[in-house]
Every structure is written in structure tokens, then in C-alpha cells.
Tab-separated table of C-alpha atoms and ligand atoms in Angstrom:
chain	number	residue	atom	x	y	z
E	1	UNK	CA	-71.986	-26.328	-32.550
E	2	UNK	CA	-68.212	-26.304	-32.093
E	3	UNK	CA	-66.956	-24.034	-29.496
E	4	UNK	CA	-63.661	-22.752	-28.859
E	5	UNK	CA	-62.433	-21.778	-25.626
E	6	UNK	CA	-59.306	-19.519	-26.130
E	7	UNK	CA	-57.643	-16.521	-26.372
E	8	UNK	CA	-53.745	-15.608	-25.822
E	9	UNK	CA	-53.522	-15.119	-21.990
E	10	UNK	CA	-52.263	-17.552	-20.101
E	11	UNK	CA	-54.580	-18.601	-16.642
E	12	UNK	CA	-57.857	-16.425	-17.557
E	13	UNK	CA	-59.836	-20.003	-16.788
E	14	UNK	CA	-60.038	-21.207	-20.433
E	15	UNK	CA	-59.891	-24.769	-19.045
E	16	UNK	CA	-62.202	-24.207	-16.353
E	17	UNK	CA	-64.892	-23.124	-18.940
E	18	UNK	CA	-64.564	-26.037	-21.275
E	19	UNK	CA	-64.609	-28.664	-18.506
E	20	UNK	CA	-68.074	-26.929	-17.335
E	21	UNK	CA	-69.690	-26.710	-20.427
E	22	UNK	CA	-68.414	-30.306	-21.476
E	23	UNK	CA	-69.997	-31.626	-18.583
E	24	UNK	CA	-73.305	-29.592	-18.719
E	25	UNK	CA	-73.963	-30.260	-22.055
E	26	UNK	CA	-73.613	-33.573	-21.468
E	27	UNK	CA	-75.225	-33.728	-18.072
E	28	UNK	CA	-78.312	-32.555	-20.824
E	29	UNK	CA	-78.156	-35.446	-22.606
E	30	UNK	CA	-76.126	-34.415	-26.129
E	31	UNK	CA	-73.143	-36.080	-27.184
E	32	UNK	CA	-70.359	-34.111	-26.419
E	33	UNK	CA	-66.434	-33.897	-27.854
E	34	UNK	CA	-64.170	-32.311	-25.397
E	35	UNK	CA	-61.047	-31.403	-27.611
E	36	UNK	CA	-57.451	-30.831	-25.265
E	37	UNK	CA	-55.490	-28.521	-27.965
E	38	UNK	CA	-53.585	-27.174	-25.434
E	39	UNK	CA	-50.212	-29.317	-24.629
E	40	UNK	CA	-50.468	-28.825	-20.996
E	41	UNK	CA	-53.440	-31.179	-21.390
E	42	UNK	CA	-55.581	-29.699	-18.416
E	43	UNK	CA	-58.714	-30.848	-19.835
E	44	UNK	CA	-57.659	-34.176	-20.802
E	45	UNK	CA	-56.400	-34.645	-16.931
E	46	UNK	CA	-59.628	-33.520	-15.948
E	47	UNK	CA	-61.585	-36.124	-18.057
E	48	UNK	CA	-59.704	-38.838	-16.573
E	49	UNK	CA	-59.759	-38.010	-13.247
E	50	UNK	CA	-63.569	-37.851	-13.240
E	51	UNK	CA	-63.941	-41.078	-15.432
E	52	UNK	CA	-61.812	-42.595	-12.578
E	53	UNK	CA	-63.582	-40.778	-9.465
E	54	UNK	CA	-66.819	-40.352	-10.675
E	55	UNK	CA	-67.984	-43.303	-12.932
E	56	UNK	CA	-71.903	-41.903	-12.826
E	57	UNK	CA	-71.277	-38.565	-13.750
E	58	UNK	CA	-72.857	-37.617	-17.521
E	59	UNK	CA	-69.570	-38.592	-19.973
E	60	UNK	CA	-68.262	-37.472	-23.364
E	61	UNK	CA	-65.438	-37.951	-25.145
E	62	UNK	CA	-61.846	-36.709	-24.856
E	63	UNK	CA	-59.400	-35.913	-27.394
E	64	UNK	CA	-55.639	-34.543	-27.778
E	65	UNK	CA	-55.161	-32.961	-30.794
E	66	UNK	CA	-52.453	-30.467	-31.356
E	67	UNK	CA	-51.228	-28.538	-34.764
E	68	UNK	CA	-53.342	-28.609	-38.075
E	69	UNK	CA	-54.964	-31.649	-36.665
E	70	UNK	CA	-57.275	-29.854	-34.500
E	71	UNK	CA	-58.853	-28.774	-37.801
E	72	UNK	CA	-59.019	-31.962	-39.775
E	73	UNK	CA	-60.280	-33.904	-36.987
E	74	UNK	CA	-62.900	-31.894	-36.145
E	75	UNK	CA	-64.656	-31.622	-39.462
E	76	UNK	CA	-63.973	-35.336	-39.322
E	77	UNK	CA	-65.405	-35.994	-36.302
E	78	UNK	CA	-68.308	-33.054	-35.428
E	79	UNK	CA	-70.871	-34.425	-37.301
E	80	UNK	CA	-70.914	-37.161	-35.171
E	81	UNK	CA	-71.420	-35.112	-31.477
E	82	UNK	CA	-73.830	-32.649	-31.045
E	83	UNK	CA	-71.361	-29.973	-29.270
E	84	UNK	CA	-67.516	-29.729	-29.812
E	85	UNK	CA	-66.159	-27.906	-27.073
E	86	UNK	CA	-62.544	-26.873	-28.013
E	87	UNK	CA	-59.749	-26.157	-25.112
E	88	UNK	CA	-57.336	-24.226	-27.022
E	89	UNK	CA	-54.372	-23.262	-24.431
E	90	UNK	CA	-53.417	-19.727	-24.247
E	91	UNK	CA	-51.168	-18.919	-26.765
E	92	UNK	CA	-51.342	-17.388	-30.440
E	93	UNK	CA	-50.326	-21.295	-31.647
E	94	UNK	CA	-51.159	-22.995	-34.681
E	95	UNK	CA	-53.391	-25.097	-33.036
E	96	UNK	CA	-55.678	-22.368	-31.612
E	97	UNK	CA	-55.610	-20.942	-35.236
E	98	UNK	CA	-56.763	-24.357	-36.499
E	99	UNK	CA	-59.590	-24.554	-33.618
E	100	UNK	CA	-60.690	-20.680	-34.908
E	101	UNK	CA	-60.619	-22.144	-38.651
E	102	UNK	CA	-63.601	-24.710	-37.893
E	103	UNK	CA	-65.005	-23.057	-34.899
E	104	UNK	CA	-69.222	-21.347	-34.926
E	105	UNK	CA	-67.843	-19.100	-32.268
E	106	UNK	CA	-64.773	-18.384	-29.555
E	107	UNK	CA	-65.088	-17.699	-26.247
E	108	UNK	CA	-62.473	-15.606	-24.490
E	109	UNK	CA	-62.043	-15.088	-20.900
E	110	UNK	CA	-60.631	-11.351	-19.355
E	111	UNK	CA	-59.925	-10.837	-16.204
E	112	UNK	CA	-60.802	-7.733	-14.935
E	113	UNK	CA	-57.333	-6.314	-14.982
E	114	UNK	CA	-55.144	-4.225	-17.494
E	115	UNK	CA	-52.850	-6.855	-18.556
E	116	UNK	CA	-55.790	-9.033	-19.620
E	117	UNK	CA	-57.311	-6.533	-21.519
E	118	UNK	CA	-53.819	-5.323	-23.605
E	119	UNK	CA	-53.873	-9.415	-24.551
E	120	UNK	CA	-57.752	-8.761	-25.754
E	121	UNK	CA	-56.186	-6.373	-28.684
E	122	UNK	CA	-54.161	-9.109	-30.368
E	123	UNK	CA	-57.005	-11.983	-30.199
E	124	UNK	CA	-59.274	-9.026	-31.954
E	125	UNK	CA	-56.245	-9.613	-34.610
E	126	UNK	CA	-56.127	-13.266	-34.570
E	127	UNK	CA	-59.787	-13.227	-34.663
E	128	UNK	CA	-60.028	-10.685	-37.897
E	129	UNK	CA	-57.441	-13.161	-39.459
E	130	UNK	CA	-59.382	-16.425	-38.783
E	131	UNK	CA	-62.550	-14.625	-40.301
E	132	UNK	CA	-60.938	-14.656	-43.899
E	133	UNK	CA	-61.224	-18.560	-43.656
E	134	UNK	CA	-63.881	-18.508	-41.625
E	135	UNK	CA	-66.228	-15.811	-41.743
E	136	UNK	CA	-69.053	-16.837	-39.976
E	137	UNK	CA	-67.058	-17.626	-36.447
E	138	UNK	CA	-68.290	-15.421	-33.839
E	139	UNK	CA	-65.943	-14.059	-31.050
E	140	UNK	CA	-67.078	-13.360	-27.171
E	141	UNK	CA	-65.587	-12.056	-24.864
E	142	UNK	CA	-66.685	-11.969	-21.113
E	143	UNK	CA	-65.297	-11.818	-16.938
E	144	UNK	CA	-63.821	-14.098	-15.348
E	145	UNK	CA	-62.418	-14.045	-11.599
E	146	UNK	CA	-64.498	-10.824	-10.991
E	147	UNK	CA	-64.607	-9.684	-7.072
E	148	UNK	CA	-67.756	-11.022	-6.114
E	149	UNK	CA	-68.199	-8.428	-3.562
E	150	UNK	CA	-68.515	-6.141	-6.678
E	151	UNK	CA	-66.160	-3.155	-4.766
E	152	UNK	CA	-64.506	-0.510	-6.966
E	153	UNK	CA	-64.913	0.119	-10.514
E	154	UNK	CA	-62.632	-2.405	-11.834
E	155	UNK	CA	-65.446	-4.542	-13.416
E	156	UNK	CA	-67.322	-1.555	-15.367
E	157	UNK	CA	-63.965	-0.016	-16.516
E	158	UNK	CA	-62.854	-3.397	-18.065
E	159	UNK	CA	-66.207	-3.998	-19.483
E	160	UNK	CA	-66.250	-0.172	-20.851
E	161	UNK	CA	-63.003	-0.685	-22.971
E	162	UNK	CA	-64.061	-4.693	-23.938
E	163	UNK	CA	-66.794	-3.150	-25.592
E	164	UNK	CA	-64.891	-1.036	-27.609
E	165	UNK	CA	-62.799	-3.755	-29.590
E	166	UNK	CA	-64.906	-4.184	-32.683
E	167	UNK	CA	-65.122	-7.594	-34.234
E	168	UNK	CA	-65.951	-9.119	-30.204
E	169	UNK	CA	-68.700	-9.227	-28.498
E	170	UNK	CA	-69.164	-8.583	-24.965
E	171	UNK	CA	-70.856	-11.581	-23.200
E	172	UNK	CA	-72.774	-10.185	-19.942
E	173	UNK	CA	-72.228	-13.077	-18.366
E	174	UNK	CA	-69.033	-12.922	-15.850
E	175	UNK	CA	-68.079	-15.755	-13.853
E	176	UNK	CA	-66.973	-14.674	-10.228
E	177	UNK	CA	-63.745	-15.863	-8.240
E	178	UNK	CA	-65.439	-18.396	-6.458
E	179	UNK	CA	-63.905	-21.679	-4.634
E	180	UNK	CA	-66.360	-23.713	-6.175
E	181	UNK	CA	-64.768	-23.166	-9.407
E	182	UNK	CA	-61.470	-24.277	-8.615
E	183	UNK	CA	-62.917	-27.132	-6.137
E	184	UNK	CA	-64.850	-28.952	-9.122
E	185	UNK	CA	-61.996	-28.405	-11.299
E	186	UNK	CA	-59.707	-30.621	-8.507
E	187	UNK	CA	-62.436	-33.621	-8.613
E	188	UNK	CA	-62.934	-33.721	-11.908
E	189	UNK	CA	-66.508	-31.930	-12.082
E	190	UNK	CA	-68.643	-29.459	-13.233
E	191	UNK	CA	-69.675	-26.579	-10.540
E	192	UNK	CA	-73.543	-28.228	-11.052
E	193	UNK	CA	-72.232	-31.561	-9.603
E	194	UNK	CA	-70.367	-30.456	-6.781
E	195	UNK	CA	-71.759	-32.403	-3.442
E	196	UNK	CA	-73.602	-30.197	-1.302
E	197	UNK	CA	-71.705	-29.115	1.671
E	198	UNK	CA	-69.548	-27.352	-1.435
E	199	UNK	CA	-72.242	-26.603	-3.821
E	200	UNK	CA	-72.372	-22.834	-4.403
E	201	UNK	CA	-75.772	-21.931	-6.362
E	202	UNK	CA	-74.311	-18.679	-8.039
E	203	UNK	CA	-71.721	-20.115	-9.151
E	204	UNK	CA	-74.020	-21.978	-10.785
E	205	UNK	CA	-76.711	-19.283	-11.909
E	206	UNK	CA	-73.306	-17.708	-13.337
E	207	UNK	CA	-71.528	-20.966	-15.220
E	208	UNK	CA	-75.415	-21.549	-17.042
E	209	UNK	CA	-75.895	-18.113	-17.792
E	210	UNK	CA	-72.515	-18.570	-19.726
E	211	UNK	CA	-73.368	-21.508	-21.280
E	212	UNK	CA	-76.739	-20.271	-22.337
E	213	UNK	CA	-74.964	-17.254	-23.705
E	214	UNK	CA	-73.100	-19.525	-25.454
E	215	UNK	CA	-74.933	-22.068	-27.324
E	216	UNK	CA	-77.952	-19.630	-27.791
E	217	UNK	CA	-79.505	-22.574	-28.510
E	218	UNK	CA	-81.917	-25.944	-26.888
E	219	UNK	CA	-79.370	-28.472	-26.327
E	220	UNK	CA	-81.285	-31.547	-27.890
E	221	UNK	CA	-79.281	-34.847	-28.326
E	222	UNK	CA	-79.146	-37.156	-30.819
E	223	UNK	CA	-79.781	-39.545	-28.346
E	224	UNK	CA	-83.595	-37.578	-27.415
E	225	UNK	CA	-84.453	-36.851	-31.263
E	226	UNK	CA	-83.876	-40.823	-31.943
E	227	UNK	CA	-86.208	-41.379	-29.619
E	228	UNK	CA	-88.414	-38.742	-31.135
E	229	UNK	CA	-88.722	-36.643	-27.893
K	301	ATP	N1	-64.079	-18.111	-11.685
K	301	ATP	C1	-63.071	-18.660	-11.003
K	301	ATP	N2	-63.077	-18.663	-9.656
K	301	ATP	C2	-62.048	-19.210	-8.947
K	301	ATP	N3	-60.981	-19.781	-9.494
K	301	ATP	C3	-60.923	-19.803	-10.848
K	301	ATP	C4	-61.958	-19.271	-11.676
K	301	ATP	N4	-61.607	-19.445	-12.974
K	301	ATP	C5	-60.409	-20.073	-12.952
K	301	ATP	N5	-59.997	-20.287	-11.685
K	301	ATP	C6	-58.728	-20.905	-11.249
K	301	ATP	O1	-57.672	-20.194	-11.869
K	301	ATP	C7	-56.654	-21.082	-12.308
K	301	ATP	C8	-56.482	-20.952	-13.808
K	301	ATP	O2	-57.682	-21.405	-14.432
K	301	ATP	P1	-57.618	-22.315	-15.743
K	301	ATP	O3	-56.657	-23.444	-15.572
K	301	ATP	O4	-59.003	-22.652	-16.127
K	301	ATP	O5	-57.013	-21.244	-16.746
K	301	ATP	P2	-56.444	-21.477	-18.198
K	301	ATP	O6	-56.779	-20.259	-18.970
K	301	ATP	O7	-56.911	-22.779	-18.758
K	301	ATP	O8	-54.875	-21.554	-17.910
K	301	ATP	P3	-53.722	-21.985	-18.934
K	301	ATP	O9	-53.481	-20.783	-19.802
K	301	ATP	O10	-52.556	-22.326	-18.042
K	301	ATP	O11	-54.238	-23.149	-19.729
K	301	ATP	C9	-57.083	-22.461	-11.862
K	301	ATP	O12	-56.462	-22.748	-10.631
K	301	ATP	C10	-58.593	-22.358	-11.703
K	301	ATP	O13	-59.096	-23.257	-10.724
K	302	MG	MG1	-55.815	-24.386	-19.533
């Protein structure tokens, strides 16, 4: 499965999802590649700083890749993980149009705000055009950052107009603005491995109902099937 985490809005928590479902997929035993295509290289920052602070926590690999790269090093090197999780940055650059060319499916996070959604029209574009190469990737889109207190409409209006972009799918599974999200993010963990005293469980009922959504399918490693388990 080779996932791409992108879209062409800066800040809607692109990083933040790959660096969760990097770790959780990995923290269920497969053999993960976390792929930094964005040249702010978030992700890759991330990795290190939990290799360094956290030397038990579940691993995978990290790679930079940037330009056409990100497509010939993937098909190089998926067959040998069971999940490629792709950070593609947040523009319309060649190296998110690479990541679309060898991706199953993208994942694209909206805030529940105007702006977001006017950027939602020209990855519906982006995502048409990556289908003539590609023409099996799917394309979700879903909330992050929502209120959690739920107040006002903002949430269902967003939703209402997300659905109407044909081509994406609405995901109904948003993540909430939630400290925890940001707080694993600064030591270099997944929301699911946060100590307790900062442990928030909906923010972790929300991250694995994303990543469920997501893979749609039993994470089973390499590892496990080896072993004939
Ligand atoms: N659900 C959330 N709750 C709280 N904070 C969040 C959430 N999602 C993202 N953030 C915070 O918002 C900021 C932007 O998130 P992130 O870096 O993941 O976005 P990005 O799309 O990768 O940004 P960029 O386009 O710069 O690469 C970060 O400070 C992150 O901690
Ligand atoms: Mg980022």
C-alpha cells in the first residue's frame, strides 16, 4: 500500500498524518517506508528526533526524496515494506505529482474553513491529471483541526461542499484540534504513544479511525506471515 499524504495547502497537518500512521503501522508490526518529499523535511526531523529520544518506540525507515525520484524510488523500493507512507509538502510540485504517479490512494487534509476548501478545487485537478498515469489512485479527502466542541455549522457546511467535488472522496473521519496532536509531533511520536499524563484517548479513537479509513485493510507484516502467524 503506498500512501500519499498531500494536497496544495500549506499547514492542513499533512505531516502530522504521515508521522501517525508511520508510527502505527509500524507500532503493528509491518515494515514501514516513511518518504520526506517535502523540502522542509518535517517528517524526516521527526524520525530523528524519536530515533534519538525514543530508542524503543516501533521504527521504520526514513527517506528524502525530492523531484522524479520520489517515483523511481518507490517502485524501487515498495516491494520491499509493507506500507509506503508518502509526505508530500503542500504545494502543486513535481514531486507531489511523482508521489500521485505511484501512489494506491492520497489523502488530503481540509480544514474546516473557506480558504481550504477553494485549494480542494485544484487538487480535484491535479488528481484528474495523475489518474491518466495512474488510474487506479484513489483520492480522500477529510477534517482536520475541527472545533472539538462541535459549535456552529462550520464542520457540516465544509463537509456539504467536499462532497460535491467529484473524483474525491469524503473520509468521515476528522481529526480534531487537539494538543495531543501537536505535543507528539514535538517528541517525535505518534498520539498512541504519548505518556499518560498527556495521552488523550480521542485523539486516538480519531487518528485510528483515519488510519483504518485509510488502509481499509489488516495490517499484516512480513515479519508475522514469515513466521506463519
Ligand atoms: N489535529 C490537530 N490538532 C492540533 N494541532 C494540529 C493538528 N493537526 C496539525 N496540527 C498542528 O498544525 C501545525 C501544522 O501541521 P503540519 O505541520 O502537520 O501541517 P503540514 O500540512 O505538514 O504543513 P506544511 O504545509 O508546512 O508542510 C503543526 O504545528 C501541527 O502540530
Ligand atoms: Mg509538512
Amino acid at each position: 500500500m503506498i500512501v500519499t499524504v498531500g494536497g496544495i495547502k500549506g499547514g492542513s497537518g499533512k505531516t502530522t498524518v504521515a508521522t501517525n500512521l508511520a508510527c502505527i503501522a509500524a507500532g503493528q508490526g509491518a515494515d514501514v517506508l516513511l518518504v520526506d518529499a517535502d523540502n522542509q523535511e518535517t517528517a524526516f526531523d521527526f524520525t530523528n528526533a524519536r530515533k534519538s529520544d525514543n530508542p524503543g518506540a516501533p521504527s521504520y525507515t526514513c527517506v528524502k526524496l525530492t523531484g522524479a525520484s520520489v517515483r523511481t524510488e518507490v517502485l524501487a523500493m515498495a516491494k520491499k515494506y509493507d506500507h509506503v507512507v508518502i509526505d508530500a509538502g503542500g504545494r502543486d510540485t513535481t514531486s507531489q505529482r511523482a508521489a500521485l504517479s505511484v501512489s494506491n490512494i492520497l489523502l488530503i487534509p481540509c480544514k474546516p474553513r473557506s480558504f481550504d476548501l477553494w485549494a480542494i478545487e485544484n487538487v480535484a485537478q491535479l488528481v484528474d491529471e495523475a489518474r491518466t498515469i495512474n488510474p487506479g489512485l484513489k483520492a480522500s479527502v477529510f477534517l482536520n483541526q475541527t472545533d472539538p466542541a462541535g459549535q456552529g455549522s462550520e464542520n457540516q457546511d465544509t463537509i456539504e461542499e467536499l462532497k460535491k467535488f467529484t473524483g474525491l472522496t469524503y473520509l468521515d473521519a476528522p481529526l480534531g484540534s487537539r494538543k495531543a496532536f501537536a505535543h507528539a509531533a514535538s517528541l517525535g511520536l505518534s498520539v498512541l504513544e504519548l505518556p499518560r499524563q498527556h495521552y488523550n484517548p480521542k485523539a486516538v479513537a480519531e487518528i485510528m479511525a483515519l488510519f483504518q479509513g485509510s488502509f481499509k485493510v489488516t495490517v499484516t507484516s512480513r515479519k508475522r506471515q514469515a513466521a506463519g502467524a
